[in-house]
XYZ file of C-alpha atoms in Angstrom:
365
model
C 35.659 170.164 -43.745
C 39.325 171.089 -43.495
C 40.337 173.402 -40.618
C 40.533 177.151 -41.141
C 38.967 177.112 -44.610
C 35.781 178.053 -46.358
C 34.427 175.053 -48.199
C 31.821 174.477 -50.823
C 30.819 170.924 -50.098
C 28.794 170.714 -53.250
C 30.839 169.145 -55.968
C 30.982 172.453 -57.781
C 45.331 173.288 -59.521
C 47.960 171.518 -59.580
C 50.260 169.840 -61.516
C 49.298 170.521 -65.105
C 49.772 174.197 -64.817
C 51.594 173.826 -61.606
C 54.885 172.743 -63.074
C 54.896 175.725 -65.354
C 54.575 178.125 -62.503
C 57.393 176.412 -60.792
C 59.603 176.656 -63.811
C 59.104 180.385 -63.957
C 61.144 181.636 -61.068
C 60.495 185.215 -60.053
C 58.459 187.330 -57.595
C 56.882 189.926 -59.703
C 53.005 188.839 -59.693
C 50.391 187.359 -56.368
C 48.977 184.219 -53.666
C 46.187 182.820 -49.324
C 44.265 182.073 -45.519
C 41.192 181.591 -43.531
C 42.971 180.818 -41.112
C 60.220 201.789 -41.895
C 62.751 202.925 -41.442
C 64.827 202.965 -44.614
C 68.397 201.665 -44.698
C 70.189 202.916 -47.763
C 73.663 201.987 -46.615
C 75.801 199.298 -48.171
C 77.233 196.433 -46.163
C 80.173 195.037 -48.051
C 80.766 192.168 -45.696
C 78.990 188.908 -45.104
C 78.210 188.229 -41.451
C 77.144 185.046 -39.869
C 73.799 185.621 -38.300
C 71.365 183.895 -36.065
C 70.689 180.230 -35.816
C 68.414 178.252 -38.089
C 65.222 178.645 -36.145
C 63.462 178.257 -32.821
C 60.449 176.405 -31.610
C 56.958 177.198 -32.819
C 55.602 178.496 -29.544
C 57.543 181.753 -29.322
C 56.049 185.226 -29.210
C 56.961 186.777 -32.567
C 56.773 190.542 -32.242
C 59.787 191.987 -34.001
C 58.212 195.097 -35.496
C 58.449 195.674 -39.194
C 61.756 193.936 -39.800
C 62.337 190.224 -40.334
C 63.556 188.388 -37.239
C 65.474 185.195 -38.185
C 64.723 183.694 -34.766
C 61.052 183.422 -35.721
C 61.727 180.565 -38.160
C 60.895 177.293 -36.457
C 63.422 174.575 -35.781
C 64.253 172.630 -38.956
C 62.896 175.251 -41.348
C 66.361 176.426 -42.418
C 69.413 174.371 -43.330
C 72.035 177.096 -42.888
C 72.625 179.891 -40.416
C 71.084 183.153 -41.580
C 73.768 185.550 -42.846
C 73.758 189.067 -44.277
C 75.199 190.392 -47.519
C 75.084 193.493 -49.662
C 72.180 193.630 -52.087
C 70.453 195.983 -54.509
C 66.708 196.523 -54.303
C 64.210 197.004 -57.093
C 64.487 200.814 -56.900
C 68.281 200.760 -57.036
C 68.798 201.164 -53.294
C 72.020 199.589 -52.027
C 71.367 197.953 -48.678
C 71.872 194.792 -46.641
C 69.803 191.622 -47.069
C 69.392 188.496 -45.033
C 70.390 185.348 -46.878
C 67.909 182.660 -45.860
C 68.169 179.053 -47.074
C 65.169 176.808 -46.488
C 65.072 173.037 -46.158
C 62.518 172.567 -48.930
C 59.897 170.755 -46.862
C 57.647 171.939 -44.023
C 59.439 171.586 -40.698
C 56.260 170.976 -38.740
C 53.868 168.911 -40.874
C 53.614 166.081 -43.360
C 53.082 166.611 -47.080
C 49.869 165.372 -48.751
C 47.523 163.701 -49.415
C 46.536 165.262 -52.747
C 44.340 163.251 -55.149
C 41.599 160.768 -54.236
C 41.936 157.241 -55.604
C 38.264 156.403 -56.112
C 35.002 158.271 -56.558
C 33.886 156.992 -53.167
C 36.794 158.549 -51.258
C 35.910 161.065 -48.555
C 37.552 164.418 -47.897
C 39.947 162.991 -45.315
C 41.559 160.825 -48.006
C 42.583 163.675 -50.280
C 43.422 167.365 -50.422
C 41.779 170.530 -51.654
C 41.380 172.530 -54.854
C 41.002 176.255 -55.410
C 40.463 178.047 -58.695
C 40.578 181.699 -57.681
C 36.811 182.095 -57.398
C 36.935 182.351 -53.611
C 35.833 178.755 -53.021
C 37.988 175.992 -51.539
C 36.820 172.540 -52.663
C 37.415 169.213 -50.941
C 38.911 166.988 -53.633
C 36.842 163.989 -52.625
C 35.026 161.472 -54.796
C 31.970 163.667 -55.171
C 34.119 166.539 -56.433
C 35.574 164.277 -59.127
C 32.121 163.027 -60.130
C 30.718 166.525 -60.409
C 33.498 168.236 -62.374
C 31.338 168.390 -65.560
C 28.762 170.373 -63.596
C 31.262 172.498 -61.687
C 32.962 173.682 -64.874
C 29.963 173.343 -67.225
C 31.877 171.060 -69.598
C 30.987 167.442 -70.342
C 34.553 166.698 -71.462
C 35.593 166.310 -67.809
C 35.974 162.596 -67.000
C 38.664 161.989 -64.363
C 37.609 158.455 -63.468
C 36.851 155.043 -64.927
C 33.103 154.657 -65.429
C 33.184 150.959 -64.578
C 35.486 150.810 -61.561
C 35.247 154.362 -60.211
C 39.055 154.548 -60.078
C 40.340 158.127 -60.379
C 42.977 158.897 -63.007
C 46.026 159.998 -60.988
C 49.599 160.682 -62.082
C 51.294 158.057 -59.912
C 54.737 158.088 -61.568
C 57.340 160.772 -62.169
C 56.950 160.388 -65.929
C 53.204 160.922 -65.672
C 53.595 163.853 -63.280
C 55.980 165.698 -65.579
C 53.975 164.897 -68.713
C 50.766 166.192 -67.177
C 52.421 169.404 -66.018
C 53.241 170.686 -69.465
C 51.473 173.477 -71.377
C 50.796 170.958 -74.157
C 49.493 168.081 -72.049
C 49.374 164.899 -74.086
C 45.901 163.487 -74.590
C 46.644 160.442 -72.428
C 47.316 162.706 -69.443
C 44.325 164.980 -69.840
C 41.473 164.246 -67.459
C 43.875 163.403 -64.649
C 44.275 164.500 -61.072
C 47.919 165.535 -61.024
C 50.190 164.956 -58.055
C 53.951 164.661 -57.650
C 55.891 162.907 -54.920
C 58.684 164.449 -52.885
C 60.659 161.364 -53.893
C 60.911 162.841 -57.388
C 62.907 165.786 -56.011
C 65.136 163.967 -53.562
C 62.851 164.631 -50.614
C 62.728 168.400 -51.145
C 64.444 171.286 -52.934
C 66.296 173.860 -50.861
C 65.636 177.508 -51.752
C 67.674 180.631 -50.940
C 66.054 184.030 -50.375
C 67.533 187.536 -50.143
C 65.263 189.715 -48.010
C 66.048 193.287 -46.833
C 67.187 193.502 -43.208
C 65.309 196.807 -42.983
C 62.215 197.089 -45.199
C 62.322 199.977 -47.675
C 58.850 201.343 -48.523
C 58.271 201.595 -52.272
C 57.160 204.824 -53.931
C 54.464 202.793 -55.668
C 53.312 199.263 -54.918
C 55.304 196.435 -56.492
C 53.565 193.574 -58.315
C 53.771 190.217 -56.587
C 55.007 186.955 -58.072
C 56.427 184.722 -55.374
C 55.241 186.312 -52.145
C 57.807 185.142 -49.617
C 58.643 182.324 -47.225
C 56.745 180.751 -44.330
C 58.136 180.284 -40.832
C 58.193 176.517 -41.399
C 60.506 176.885 -44.407
C 58.147 176.641 -47.387
C 57.879 179.009 -50.363
C 54.784 181.229 -50.502
C 54.440 180.906 -54.240
C 52.743 183.021 -56.887
C 49.144 182.424 -57.879
C 48.620 178.984 -59.382
C 47.965 179.167 -63.154
C 44.445 177.863 -62.809
C 43.310 178.640 -66.356
C 46.166 176.613 -67.846
C 45.504 173.723 -65.508
C 41.785 173.583 -66.189
C 42.203 174.027 -69.940
C 44.112 170.721 -69.982
C 41.303 169.032 -68.035
C 43.567 168.460 -65.068
C 43.218 169.164 -61.367
C 46.507 169.959 -59.622
C 45.350 169.132 -56.130
C 46.810 170.757 -53.016
C 47.096 169.177 -49.610
C 45.097 170.629 -46.731
C 47.879 173.148 -46.044
C 47.548 174.616 -49.550
C 50.758 173.099 -50.908
C 51.875 170.675 -53.589
C 55.023 169.411 -55.295
C 56.528 170.063 -58.695
C 59.837 168.858 -60.146
C 61.354 172.339 -60.357
C 60.680 173.864 -56.929
C 59.574 170.871 -54.929
C 56.955 171.510 -52.267
C 55.457 175.015 -52.083
C 52.294 176.794 -50.953
C 49.686 178.581 -53.062
C 47.296 179.309 -50.191
C 47.417 179.842 -46.440
C 44.965 177.589 -44.628
C 46.169 178.011 -41.049
C 48.968 175.429 -41.040
C 51.797 177.956 -40.996
C 50.596 180.472 -38.397
C 53.135 179.598 -35.713
C 54.405 183.023 -34.606
C 51.982 183.715 -31.756
C 51.606 187.331 -30.619
C 51.644 188.406 -26.967
C 48.834 190.918 -27.547
C 46.454 188.405 -29.127
C 46.960 189.676 -32.671
C 46.702 187.039 -35.414
C 49.818 184.895 -35.629
C 52.814 185.536 -37.849
C 53.055 182.940 -40.642
C 56.036 184.166 -42.650
C 57.780 187.078 -44.331
C 57.240 188.739 -47.679
C 60.218 189.252 -49.973
C 60.232 192.959 -49.056
C 60.892 192.074 -45.407
C 57.492 192.845 -43.920
C 55.718 190.207 -41.852
C 52.750 188.232 -43.175
C 50.097 187.386 -40.598
C 46.957 185.288 -40.548
C 43.650 186.796 -41.585
C 41.294 185.955 -38.725
C 41.621 186.465 -35.006
C 40.760 183.851 -32.366
C 37.094 184.813 -32.622
C 37.021 184.261 -36.368
C 36.911 187.963 -37.205
C 39.077 190.002 -39.559
C 42.030 191.391 -37.589
C 41.664 194.772 -39.323
C 38.478 196.256 -40.701
C 40.396 197.939 -43.506
C 43.481 196.842 -45.418
C 45.340 198.632 -48.198
C 45.635 197.310 -51.760
C 48.520 195.050 -50.731
C 46.461 193.624 -47.824
C 48.562 195.632 -45.399
C 47.895 197.482 -42.153
C 49.934 199.291 -39.480
C 49.889 199.085 -35.709
C 52.192 200.263 -32.906
C 53.735 196.856 -32.219
C 54.258 195.370 -35.682
C 54.468 198.530 -37.755
C 53.473 197.857 -41.341
C 52.523 194.224 -42.002
C 50.355 192.058 -44.240
C 47.347 189.821 -43.617
C 46.863 186.894 -45.968
C 43.933 186.627 -48.326
C 41.358 183.832 -48.005
C 42.743 180.601 -49.514
C 40.090 180.508 -52.223
C 41.508 183.722 -53.684
C 44.623 181.969 -55.023
C 46.978 184.614 -53.607
C 48.695 185.549 -50.370
C 48.993 189.334 -50.606
C 47.864 191.876 -53.181
C 51.203 193.578 -53.890
C 54.489 194.475 -52.217
C 54.460 197.591 -50.039
C 58.250 197.616 -50.031
C 61.132 197.184 -52.439
C 62.395 193.667 -53.146
C 65.825 192.411 -54.180
C 66.359 193.395 -57.828
C 66.811 189.899 -59.277
C 63.290 189.012 -58.191
C 61.947 191.716 -60.475
C 64.041 190.894 -63.548
C 64.187 187.127 -63.484
C 63.559 186.125 -59.926
C 61.706 183.187 -58.429
C 58.122 182.238 -58.822
C 56.511 184.317 -61.545
C 52.853 183.422 -61.505
C 51.931 184.129 -65.084
C 50.504 181.849 -67.734
C 52.484 178.975 -69.269
C 55.377 180.130 -71.371
C 57.306 178.737 -74.268
C 60.260 177.820 -72.073
C 58.598 175.123 -70.052
C 55.565 173.678 -68.364
C 52.974 175.736 -66.567
C 53.711 176.791 -63.014
C 52.503 174.542 -60.287
């Protein structure tokens, strides 16, 4: 069993549909873990801000607003600055400009797919399909795919040798991540290497310095960014992935790689909860694109931090103000919606839309 997750150990997504999700850049749709004051003023200047992160063991209690010092060392490749920005409701305000390194600053990437049907859970990653279950992608999982998905067409391994069909080259990875997956790449476990994207793809985010509550909730695509510098991506396009008879495996931290966005998360499994809280509240794991903090789901006793959350998975307390708690990783989402306004480009054509495969490219990873 992988830490901080709910597993179905009975043999009951990412690259096929995964690449499509990555090609669609924009936060207007949803994604993870077991684990306001309004500023309407315009800042016409660009200021240099805080440094690129601190160590993981700090107490992160900055109220509602994003605190750049909560990013861990190595998560960001540039100093955080501020610049004028326009939010989704037309509000002119000031946003932090945050540029991530493109790889987790505190953990390795992978493994993803098993190599044989005898491999154990420790040799591979996990899979989630939005049903609430997190599967170990071990040999038994591969063997039992026809039963799990009630379809005898699933055959991800060689019947004679037990070798699992894995996309082990960049050509295979990209071919299997298309909406129209060629027959030779169907029935594959899809994984991509960071080597295909130069070791990682840097991403830049504009996030309000002061969160601005929205009149009505805003639909989530890309959710935000983790404290270790990784994108909290939109829901993985599971239907597209499964329809091509592919499994786009995640590593144990809920992340995988695609050629467009590099490494990114689709679920929070406990790896990113580094912002410990002095009062014992669940740890901060990142920030949503509206500027509110995203925290783990379970406290140290394994209980829900709040008995009741709103539709966005948000709650309010005296120390943190409004904040989110991540969904269980098997839900294939981090938060339910945005409580606040986000930078306008994320609504029109911004990063990480989590919809189905489109005509412009492969399915999102």
